[in-house]
Amino acid sequence: MAIATSYTEKTDEQKAICEMVRQFADEQIIPNAEHYDHEDIFPEPIVEQMKELGLFGVTIPEEYGGMGLDLTTYAMIVEELSRGWISISGIVNTHFIGSYLLMKFGTAEQKQQYLPRMATGEIRAAFSLSEPECGSDVQAIKASAKKVDDDRYEINGQKMWVTNGLLSSLVFVLVKTDPAAQPKYKGMTCFIAEKEPGVSENTGEYAGFMVPPKIKKLGYKGVESTELVFDGYRCPAQNILGGEEAGLGQGFVQMMDALEVGRVNVAARGVGIAQRALELALRYSQERRTFGKQIAQHQAIQFKLADMATQVDAARLLTIRAARLKDAGERSDLEAGMAKLFASEAGRFCVEESFRIHGGYGYSKEYEIERLYRDAPLLLIGEGTSEIQRMVIGRTLLQRHKI
Ligand SMILES: Cc1cc2nc3c(=O)[nH]c(=O)nc-3n(C[C@H](O)[C@H](O)[C@H](O)COP(=O)(O)OP(=O)(O)OC[C@H]3O[C@@H](n4cnc5c(N)ncnc54)[C@H](O)[C@@H]3O)c2cc1C
């Protein structure tokens, strides 16, 4: 009798990598996260070690110096990193989306130019759709690019909430190149905008590209979220993703494709934070005693643990399913939307339940759950809010089951 392979079953290679990343999270991320979170400073030493471990090139093909692994393995790695601290996975996340865009849509020259340095982490990428006046409604963006001479476009406009906005060297930025296009999405183009990492006011060939001071946030500290201001920034036509001829007007489609893998990535982050919240709850509930016994022996607490563990497993299964479908070259928009919706809500749920189990100590900055409580809500928003996921799921369901 054939036995179906479990969704969570790992290959020997996946087991070895996950064990390595888990050890890295236990030894390097978790003990140091509190410091970087409280001070809201970029965790440079951790990032340097991630470069050495090759974590910036997990999905980049070996010919460009990466590990050439699939989305499923990447999702497993992201879970482990996020179990440590979601800001760490945030540093990798938009970089991963940028490398995906290059691998799928980039010209041979663009791949050669950027992927080898991205694989080592020498340069990092950011991904920029959102603007001050729009996030969910991507087609409403106002930033624009106009051809000003034979081989240059001038980009003007403002972007918002750019993760890795300051320290990245490349920004995959969506702008309008034909504001009158109908339907609107056909008038949008993705540029690979280069800049100096760590510089707020670029000069020379990158003049006209400004990065205002980082946005102060509830959680998700350490990794910077910034606005970007383009004011007469001149970008070579060859930096249109896919080249000018093939890429002009294709930006919306390219970015939406990338969001699908981005959603699997955020789902994996939800699983990671939920898993950590469960671990903390399991430990604390066996340490703390009330009414003469461990609180874990009260049925009300056990029910919480049971619900959390069930949510963690369900979220992981949905996430791995979406990743495996994508790896198999099958359509996975519905499944990626479900995974993102469920796993991000599971992250929030498990963190809140764990927080409650910690009683008053959950409110203290000395307990890890306090950081998780501030970090978890981000996952409900990034890569599309829960409402937007439901719209994607509903729309796709109706397309697939049209009568
Ligand atoms: C820390 C952080 C990091 C981020 N990083 C990036 C990044 O790197 N790159 C990037 O491009 N963006 C990034 N974002 C932006 C993020 O993708 C947007 O915030 C998100 O898409 C929501 O957009 P919005 O904030 O404009 O909310 P809005 O679109 O204004 O939505 C507001 C509310 O209305 C709901 N809503 C909107 N439309 C509908 C509808 N049709 N039906 C029902 N409800 C609806 C939403 O679900 C939400 O609850 C980041 C955001 C944060 C907070």
Coordinates of C-alpha atoms and ligand atoms in Angstrom, one line a residue:
M1 CA 0.0 0.0 0.0
A2 CA 1.4 3.4 -0.9
I3 CA 2.0 5.7 2.0
A4 CA 1.6 9.4 1.4
T5 CA 4.6 11.5 2.4
S6 CA 3.9 13.7 5.3
Y7 CA 3.9 17.4 4.5
T8 CA 6.2 18.1 7.4
E9 CA 8.7 15.3 6.5
K10 CA 12.1 16.7 5.8
T11 CA 14.8 15.4 3.6
D12 CA 18.2 14.7 5.2
E13 CA 19.5 18.0 3.7
Q14 CA 16.5 19.9 5.1
K15 CA 17.0 18.3 8.5
A16 CA 20.7 19.3 8.6
I17 CA 20.0 22.9 7.5
C18 CA 17.1 23.3 9.9
E19 CA 19.2 21.9 12.8
M20 CA 22.0 24.3 11.9
V21 CA 19.7 27.3 11.8
R22 CA 17.9 26.3 15.0
Q23 CA 21.2 26.1 16.8
F24 CA 22.1 29.5 15.4
A25 CA 18.8 30.9 16.6
D26 CA 19.2 29.4 20.1
E27 CA 22.8 30.5 20.5
Q28 CA 23.1 33.8 18.6
I29 CA 19.6 35.2 18.1
I30 CA 17.5 34.5 21.1
P31 CA 20.1 35.5 23.8
N32 CA 20.8 38.8 21.9
A33 CA 17.4 39.8 20.5
E34 CA 16.3 41.5 23.8
H35 CA 19.3 43.9 23.5
Y36 CA 18.8 44.9 19.9
D37 CA 15.0 45.1 20.3
H38 CA 15.2 47.3 23.4
E39 CA 17.8 49.6 21.9
D40 CA 16.2 49.4 18.4
I41 CA 19.6 48.9 16.7
F42 CA 20.5 46.9 13.7
P43 CA 21.9 43.5 14.7
E44 CA 25.0 43.7 12.6
P45 CA 27.0 40.9 14.3
I46 CA 24.1 38.5 13.8
V47 CA 23.8 39.5 10.1
E48 CA 27.5 39.0 9.6
Q49 CA 27.2 35.5 10.8
M50 CA 24.2 34.9 8.6
K51 CA 26.3 35.9 5.6
E52 CA 28.9 33.3 6.6
L53 CA 26.2 30.7 6.9
G54 CA 25.0 31.5 3.4
L55 CA 21.5 32.5 4.5
F56 CA 21.3 35.4 2.0
G57 CA 21.6 33.1 -0.9
V58 CA 19.4 30.1 0.1
T59 CA 17.3 30.1 -3.1
I60 CA 19.8 31.7 -5.4
P61 CA 21.2 29.1 -7.9
E62 CA 24.6 27.6 -7.3
E63 CA 25.9 29.1 -10.6
Y64 CA 25.5 32.5 -8.9
G65 CA 27.1 31.4 -5.7
G66 CA 23.9 30.6 -3.8
M67 CA 22.7 27.3 -2.2
G68 CA 20.1 26.7 -5.0
L69 CA 17.5 25.4 -2.5
D70 CA 13.7 25.4 -3.1
L71 CA 11.0 27.5 -1.5
T72 CA 10.0 24.7 0.9
T73 CA 13.5 24.5 2.4
Y74 CA 13.6 28.3 2.5
A75 CA 10.2 28.4 4.4
M76 CA 11.6 25.9 6.9
I77 CA 14.7 28.1 7.4
V78 CA 12.5 31.2 7.8
E79 CA 10.4 29.4 10.5
E80 CA 13.6 28.8 12.5
L81 CA 14.9 32.3 12.1
S82 CA 11.5 33.8 13.1
R83 CA 11.3 31.5 16.1
G84 CA 14.4 33.4 17.2
W85 CA 13.3 36.9 16.2
I86 CA 11.1 38.0 13.3
S87 CA 13.2 41.1 12.7
I88 CA 16.0 38.7 11.6
S89 CA 13.7 37.0 9.0
G90 CA 12.6 40.6 8.0
I91 CA 16.2 41.4 7.0
V92 CA 16.2 38.3 4.7
N93 CA 12.6 38.6 3.5
T94 CA 12.7 41.5 1.0
H95 CA 16.2 40.4 -0.1
F96 CA 14.7 37.0 -0.9
I97 CA 11.8 38.6 -2.9
G98 CA 14.3 40.7 -4.8
S99 CA 16.4 37.7 -5.7
Y100 CA 13.2 35.8 -6.7
L101 CA 12.3 38.7 -9.1
L102 CA 15.7 38.7 -10.6
M103 CA 15.7 34.9 -11.1
K104 CA 12.3 34.8 -12.6
F105 CA 12.2 38.0 -14.7
G106 CA 15.7 39.5 -14.8
T107 CA 17.8 39.6 -18.0
A108 CA 21.0 37.5 -18.1
E109 CA 23.0 40.7 -17.5
Q110 CA 20.9 41.7 -14.5
K111 CA 21.3 38.3 -12.9
Q112 CA 25.0 38.3 -13.5
Q113 CA 25.3 41.8 -12.2
Y114 CA 23.4 41.4 -8.9
L115 CA 22.9 37.7 -7.9
P116 CA 26.5 36.8 -7.0
R117 CA 26.8 39.7 -4.6
M118 CA 23.3 39.1 -3.3
A119 CA 24.1 35.5 -2.6
T120 CA 26.9 36.4 -0.2
G121 CA 24.9 39.2 1.4
E122 CA 27.5 41.7 0.2
I123 CA 24.5 43.7 -1.1
R124 CA 21.0 43.5 0.1
A125 CA 17.7 44.2 -1.6
A126 CA 14.5 46.0 -0.6
F127 CA 11.0 45.7 -2.1
S128 CA 8.9 48.8 -2.5
L129 CA 5.2 49.0 -3.4
S130 CA 3.5 50.9 -0.6
E131 CA 3.1 54.7 -0.5
P132 CA 1.9 57.1 2.1
E133 CA -1.6 57.0 0.6
C134 CA -1.9 53.4 -0.4
G135 CA -0.8 49.9 0.5
S136 CA -3.5 47.4 -0.2
D137 CA -4.7 49.2 -3.3
V138 CA -1.4 48.8 -5.2
Q139 CA -2.8 50.1 -8.5
A140 CA -3.4 53.5 -6.8
I141 CA 0.3 54.3 -6.5
K142 CA 1.5 57.7 -7.6
A143 CA 5.3 57.4 -7.9
S144 CA 6.2 57.6 -11.5
A145 CA 9.0 57.3 -14.0
K146 CA 9.4 59.2 -17.3
K147 CA 11.9 58.7 -20.0
V148 CA 14.1 61.7 -20.1
D149 CA 16.8 60.7 -22.6
D150 CA 17.7 57.7 -24.7
D151 CA 18.8 55.5 -21.9
R152 CA 17.5 57.0 -18.7
Y153 CA 14.2 57.3 -16.8
E154 CA 13.6 59.9 -14.1
I155 CA 11.8 58.6 -11.0
N156 CA 9.7 61.0 -8.8
G157 CA 7.5 60.2 -5.9
Q158 CA 7.4 58.9 -2.3
K159 CA 7.4 55.3 -1.0
M160 CA 6.4 54.2 2.5
W161 CA 7.2 51.4 4.9
V162 CA 10.3 50.1 3.1
T163 CA 11.9 47.3 5.1
N164 CA 15.7 47.4 4.7
G165 CA 15.1 50.9 3.2
L166 CA 18.3 52.4 4.6
L167 CA 20.9 49.6 4.5
S168 CA 19.9 48.0 1.2
S169 CA 21.9 48.7 -2.0
L170 CA 19.0 47.8 -4.4
V171 CA 15.4 48.7 -4.2
F172 CA 12.9 46.8 -6.5
V173 CA 10.5 49.7 -6.8
L174 CA 7.1 49.8 -8.5
V175 CA 6.2 53.0 -10.3
K176 CA 3.8 54.3 -13.0
T177 CA 5.3 54.6 -16.4
D178 CA 2.0 55.2 -18.2
P179 CA -0.5 56.9 -15.8
A180 CA -3.2 56.9 -18.5
A181 CA -3.0 53.1 -19.1
Q182 CA -6.2 51.2 -19.0
P183 CA -6.4 48.8 -17.2
K184 CA -4.1 50.7 -14.8
Y185 CA -1.8 47.8 -14.0
K186 CA -0.5 47.8 -17.5
G187 CA 1.1 51.2 -17.0
M188 CA 3.3 50.0 -14.1
T189 CA 7.0 49.1 -14.2
C190 CA 9.5 47.7 -11.7
F191 CA 12.9 49.4 -11.6
I192 CA 16.0 48.1 -9.9
A193 CA 17.0 51.4 -8.2
E194 CA 20.6 51.4 -6.9
K195 CA 21.8 53.5 -4.1
E196 CA 24.5 53.7 -1.4
P197 CA 23.7 51.5 1.6
G198 CA 23.3 53.5 4.8
V199 CA 23.2 56.9 3.2
S200 CA 20.2 59.1 3.7
E201 CA 21.0 61.6 0.9
N202 CA 22.5 60.0 -2.1
T203 CA 24.8 62.0 -4.4
G204 CA 26.6 61.5 -7.7
E205 CA 25.0 58.9 -9.9
Y206 CA 22.4 58.2 -7.2
A207 CA 21.4 61.8 -6.6
G208 CA 17.7 62.3 -6.1
F209 CA 17.3 59.2 -3.9
M210 CA 16.6 60.2 -0.3
V211 CA 16.0 57.9 2.7
P212 CA 14.3 59.8 5.6
P213 CA 14.9 58.7 9.2
K214 CA 13.6 55.3 10.1
I215 CA 9.9 55.0 11.2
K216 CA 9.4 54.4 14.9
K217 CA 7.4 51.2 15.4
L218 CA 5.6 49.2 18.1
G219 CA 7.7 46.2 17.4
Y220 CA 9.8 44.6 14.6
K221 CA 12.7 46.7 15.9
G222 CA 16.3 46.4 14.8
V223 CA 15.4 46.1 11.1
E224 CA 14.7 49.6 9.7
S225 CA 11.4 50.6 8.0
T226 CA 11.7 53.8 6.1
E227 CA 10.1 56.1 3.6
L228 CA 12.0 56.6 0.3
V229 CA 11.9 59.9 -1.6
F230 CA 12.7 60.0 -5.3
D231 CA 13.2 63.5 -6.6
G232 CA 14.6 63.5 -10.1
Y233 CA 16.5 60.2 -9.5
R234 CA 17.8 59.0 -12.9
C235 CA 17.7 55.3 -13.4
P236 CA 19.2 53.6 -16.5
A237 CA 16.6 52.0 -18.8
Q238 CA 18.6 48.8 -18.5
N239 CA 17.6 48.7 -14.8
I240 CA 14.0 48.0 -15.7
L241 CA 13.4 44.5 -14.4
G242 CA 13.6 42.2 -17.4
G243 CA 15.0 45.0 -19.7
E244 CA 13.2 47.9 -21.3
E245 CA 11.7 46.0 -24.1
A246 CA 10.3 43.1 -22.1
G247 CA 9.8 44.7 -18.7
L248 CA 8.1 48.1 -19.4
G249 CA 4.5 47.9 -18.2
Q250 CA 5.1 44.5 -16.6
G251 CA 5.8 45.6 -13.1
F252 CA 2.5 44.9 -11.5
V253 CA 2.4 41.4 -12.8
Q254 CA 6.0 40.8 -11.7
M255 CA 5.4 42.2 -8.2
M256 CA 2.2 40.2 -7.7
D257 CA 4.0 37.0 -8.7
A258 CA 6.6 37.8 -6.1
L259 CA 4.0 38.5 -3.4
E260 CA 2.9 34.9 -3.8
V261 CA 6.3 33.6 -2.6
G262 CA 6.4 36.5 -0.1
R263 CA 3.2 35.3 1.4
V264 CA 4.6 31.8 2.0
N265 CA 7.5 33.6 3.6
V266 CA 5.3 35.6 6.0
A267 CA 3.3 32.4 6.7
A268 CA 6.6 30.7 7.8
R269 CA 7.3 33.7 10.0
G270 CA 3.9 33.2 11.6
V271 CA 4.7 29.6 12.3
G272 CA 8.0 30.5 13.8
I273 CA 6.7 33.1 16.2
A274 CA 3.7 30.8 17.2
Q275 CA 6.1 28.0 17.8
R276 CA 8.3 30.1 20.1
A277 CA 5.2 31.4 22.0
L278 CA 4.1 27.8 22.6
E279 CA 7.6 26.8 23.8
L280 CA 7.6 29.8 26.3
A281 CA 4.1 28.9 27.5
L282 CA 5.0 25.2 28.0
R283 CA 8.0 26.1 30.0
Y284 CA 6.4 28.9 32.1
S285 CA 3.2 26.9 32.8
Q286 CA 5.3 24.1 34.4
E287 CA 7.4 26.6 36.5
R288 CA 4.6 28.7 37.9
R289 CA 2.4 27.4 40.7
T290 CA -1.0 28.6 41.9
F291 CA -3.4 27.0 44.3
G292 CA -0.9 24.3 45.2
K293 CA 0.0 23.0 41.7
Q294 CA 1.7 24.0 38.4
I295 CA -0.6 26.2 36.4
A296 CA -0.1 23.6 33.6
Q297 CA -2.1 21.2 35.7
H298 CA -5.2 23.5 35.5
Q299 CA -7.4 22.4 32.7
A300 CA -8.0 25.9 31.5
I301 CA -4.3 26.3 30.9
Q302 CA -4.0 22.9 29.2
F303 CA -6.7 23.9 26.9
K304 CA -4.8 26.9 25.9
L305 CA -1.7 24.9 25.3
A306 CA -3.7 22.4 23.2
D307 CA -5.2 25.1 21.1
M308 CA -1.9 26.7 20.5
A309 CA -0.1 23.5 19.5
T310 CA -3.0 22.7 17.1
Q311 CA -2.7 26.1 15.5
V312 CA 1.1 25.8 15.2
D313 CA 0.8 22.4 13.4
A314 CA -2.0 23.5 11.1
A315 CA -0.2 26.7 10.2
R316 CA 2.9 24.7 9.4
L317 CA 1.0 22.2 7.2
L318 CA -0.6 25.0 5.2
T319 CA 2.7 26.8 4.8
I320 CA 4.6 23.7 3.6
R321 CA 1.7 22.8 1.3
A322 CA 1.8 26.2 -0.4
A323 CA 5.6 26.1 -0.7
R324 CA 5.6 22.6 -2.2
L325 CA 2.9 23.5 -4.8
K326 CA 5.0 26.4 -5.9
D327 CA 8.1 24.3 -6.0
A328 CA 6.2 21.8 -8.2
G329 CA 5.4 24.6 -10.6
E330 CA 1.7 24.4 -9.8
R331 CA -0.6 27.3 -9.2
S332 CA -0.6 28.2 -5.5
D333 CA -2.2 31.7 -5.1
L334 CA -5.1 30.3 -3.1
E335 CA -2.9 28.1 -1.0
A336 CA -0.4 30.9 -0.3
G337 CA -3.2 33.2 0.7
M338 CA -4.7 30.6 3.0
A339 CA -1.3 29.9 4.6
K340 CA -0.5 33.6 5.1
L341 CA -3.9 34.3 6.6
F342 CA -4.0 31.3 8.9
A343 CA -0.4 31.4 10.0
S344 CA -0.3 35.1 10.7
E345 CA -3.5 34.8 12.7
A346 CA -2.1 31.7 14.5
G347 CA 1.0 33.8 15.3
R348 CA -1.1 36.5 16.9
F349 CA -3.3 34.0 18.7
C350 CA -0.5 31.9 20.2
V351 CA 1.4 34.9 21.3
E352 CA -1.6 36.3 23.1
E353 CA -2.4 33.0 24.7
S354 CA 1.2 32.6 25.9
F355 CA 1.1 36.2 27.1
R356 CA -2.0 35.4 29.2
I357 CA -0.3 32.3 30.6
H358 CA 2.6 34.5 31.8
G359 CA 0.2 36.5 33.9
G360 CA 1.8 39.8 35.1
Y361 CA 5.3 38.8 34.0
G362 CA 4.1 38.8 30.4
Y363 CA 3.9 42.5 30.7
S364 CA 7.5 42.8 31.9
K365 CA 10.2 43.7 29.5
E366 CA 12.3 41.0 31.2
Y367 CA 10.3 38.3 29.6
E368 CA 10.7 37.3 26.0
I369 CA 6.9 37.1 25.4
E370 CA 6.7 40.9 25.8
R371 CA 8.7 41.3 22.6
L372 CA 6.7 38.6 20.8
Y373 CA 3.5 40.4 21.8
R374 CA 4.7 43.6 20.1
D375 CA 6.2 41.8 17.0
A376 CA 3.3 39.4 16.1
P377 CA 0.8 42.1 14.8
L378 CA 3.1 43.0 11.9
L379 CA 2.4 39.7 10.3
L380 CA -1.3 40.5 10.0
I381 CA -0.3 43.5 7.8
G382 CA 2.8 42.8 5.7
E383 CA 2.4 41.2 2.3
G384 CA -1.3 41.9 2.4
T385 CA -3.6 42.2 5.4
S386 CA -5.9 39.4 6.6
E387 CA -8.8 41.2 4.8
I388 CA -6.8 41.2 1.6
Q389 CA -5.9 37.5 1.9
R390 CA -9.6 36.8 2.4
M391 CA -10.3 38.7 -0.8
V392 CA -7.6 36.8 -2.7
I393 CA -8.9 33.5 -1.4
G394 CA -12.6 34.3 -2.1
R395 CA -11.8 35.5 -5.6
T396 CA -9.7 32.5 -6.5
L397 CA -12.2 30.1 -5.1
L398 CA -14.9 31.6 -7.4
Q399 CA -12.6 31.5 -10.4
R400 CA -11.8 27.8 -9.7
H401 CA -15.4 26.8 -9.1
K402 CA -17.2 28.9 -11.6
I403 CA -20.6 27.5 -12.6
Ligands
LIG1 C1 6.7 47.3 9.6 C2 6.2 47.3 8.2 C3 7.0 46.9 7.2 C4 6.5 46.9 5.9 N1 7.4 46.6 4.8 C5 7.0 46.9 3.6 C6 8.0 46.8 2.5 O1 9.1 46.3 2.7 N2 7.6 47.1 1.2 C7 6.3 47.5 1.0 O2 6.0 47.8 -0.2 N3 5.4 47.7 2.0 C8 5.7 47.3 3.3 N4 4.8 47.5 4.3 C9 3.5 48.0 4.0 C10 2.4 47.0 4.0 O3 2.5 46.1 3.0 C11 1.1 47.8 4.1 O4 1.0 48.4 5.3 C12 -0.1 46.8 3.9 O5 -0.2 46.3 2.6 C13 -1.5 47.6 4.2 O6 -1.5 48.8 3.5 P1 -1.9 50.1 4.3 O7 -1.1 50.2 5.5 O8 -1.8 51.2 3.3 O9 -3.4 49.9 4.7 P2 -4.7 50.2 3.8 O10 -4.6 49.6 2.5 O11 -5.0 51.6 3.9 O12 -5.8 49.4 4.6 C14 -6.3 49.9 5.9 C15 -7.4 48.9 6.4 O13 -8.4 48.7 5.4 C16 -8.5 47.3 5.0 N5 -8.9 47.3 3.6 C17 -8.3 47.9 2.6 N6 -8.9 47.6 1.4 C18 -9.9 46.8 1.8 C19 -10.9 46.1 1.0 N7 -11.0 46.2 -0.3 N8 -11.8 45.4 1.7 C20 -11.8 45.2 3.0 N9 -10.8 45.8 3.8 C21 -9.9 46.6 3.2 C22 -7.1 46.7 5.3 O14 -7.2 45.3 5.5 C23 -6.8 47.5 6.6 O15 -7.4 46.8 7.7 C24 5.2 47.4 5.6 C25 4.4 47.7 6.7 C26 4.8 47.6 8.0 C27 3.9 48.0 9.1

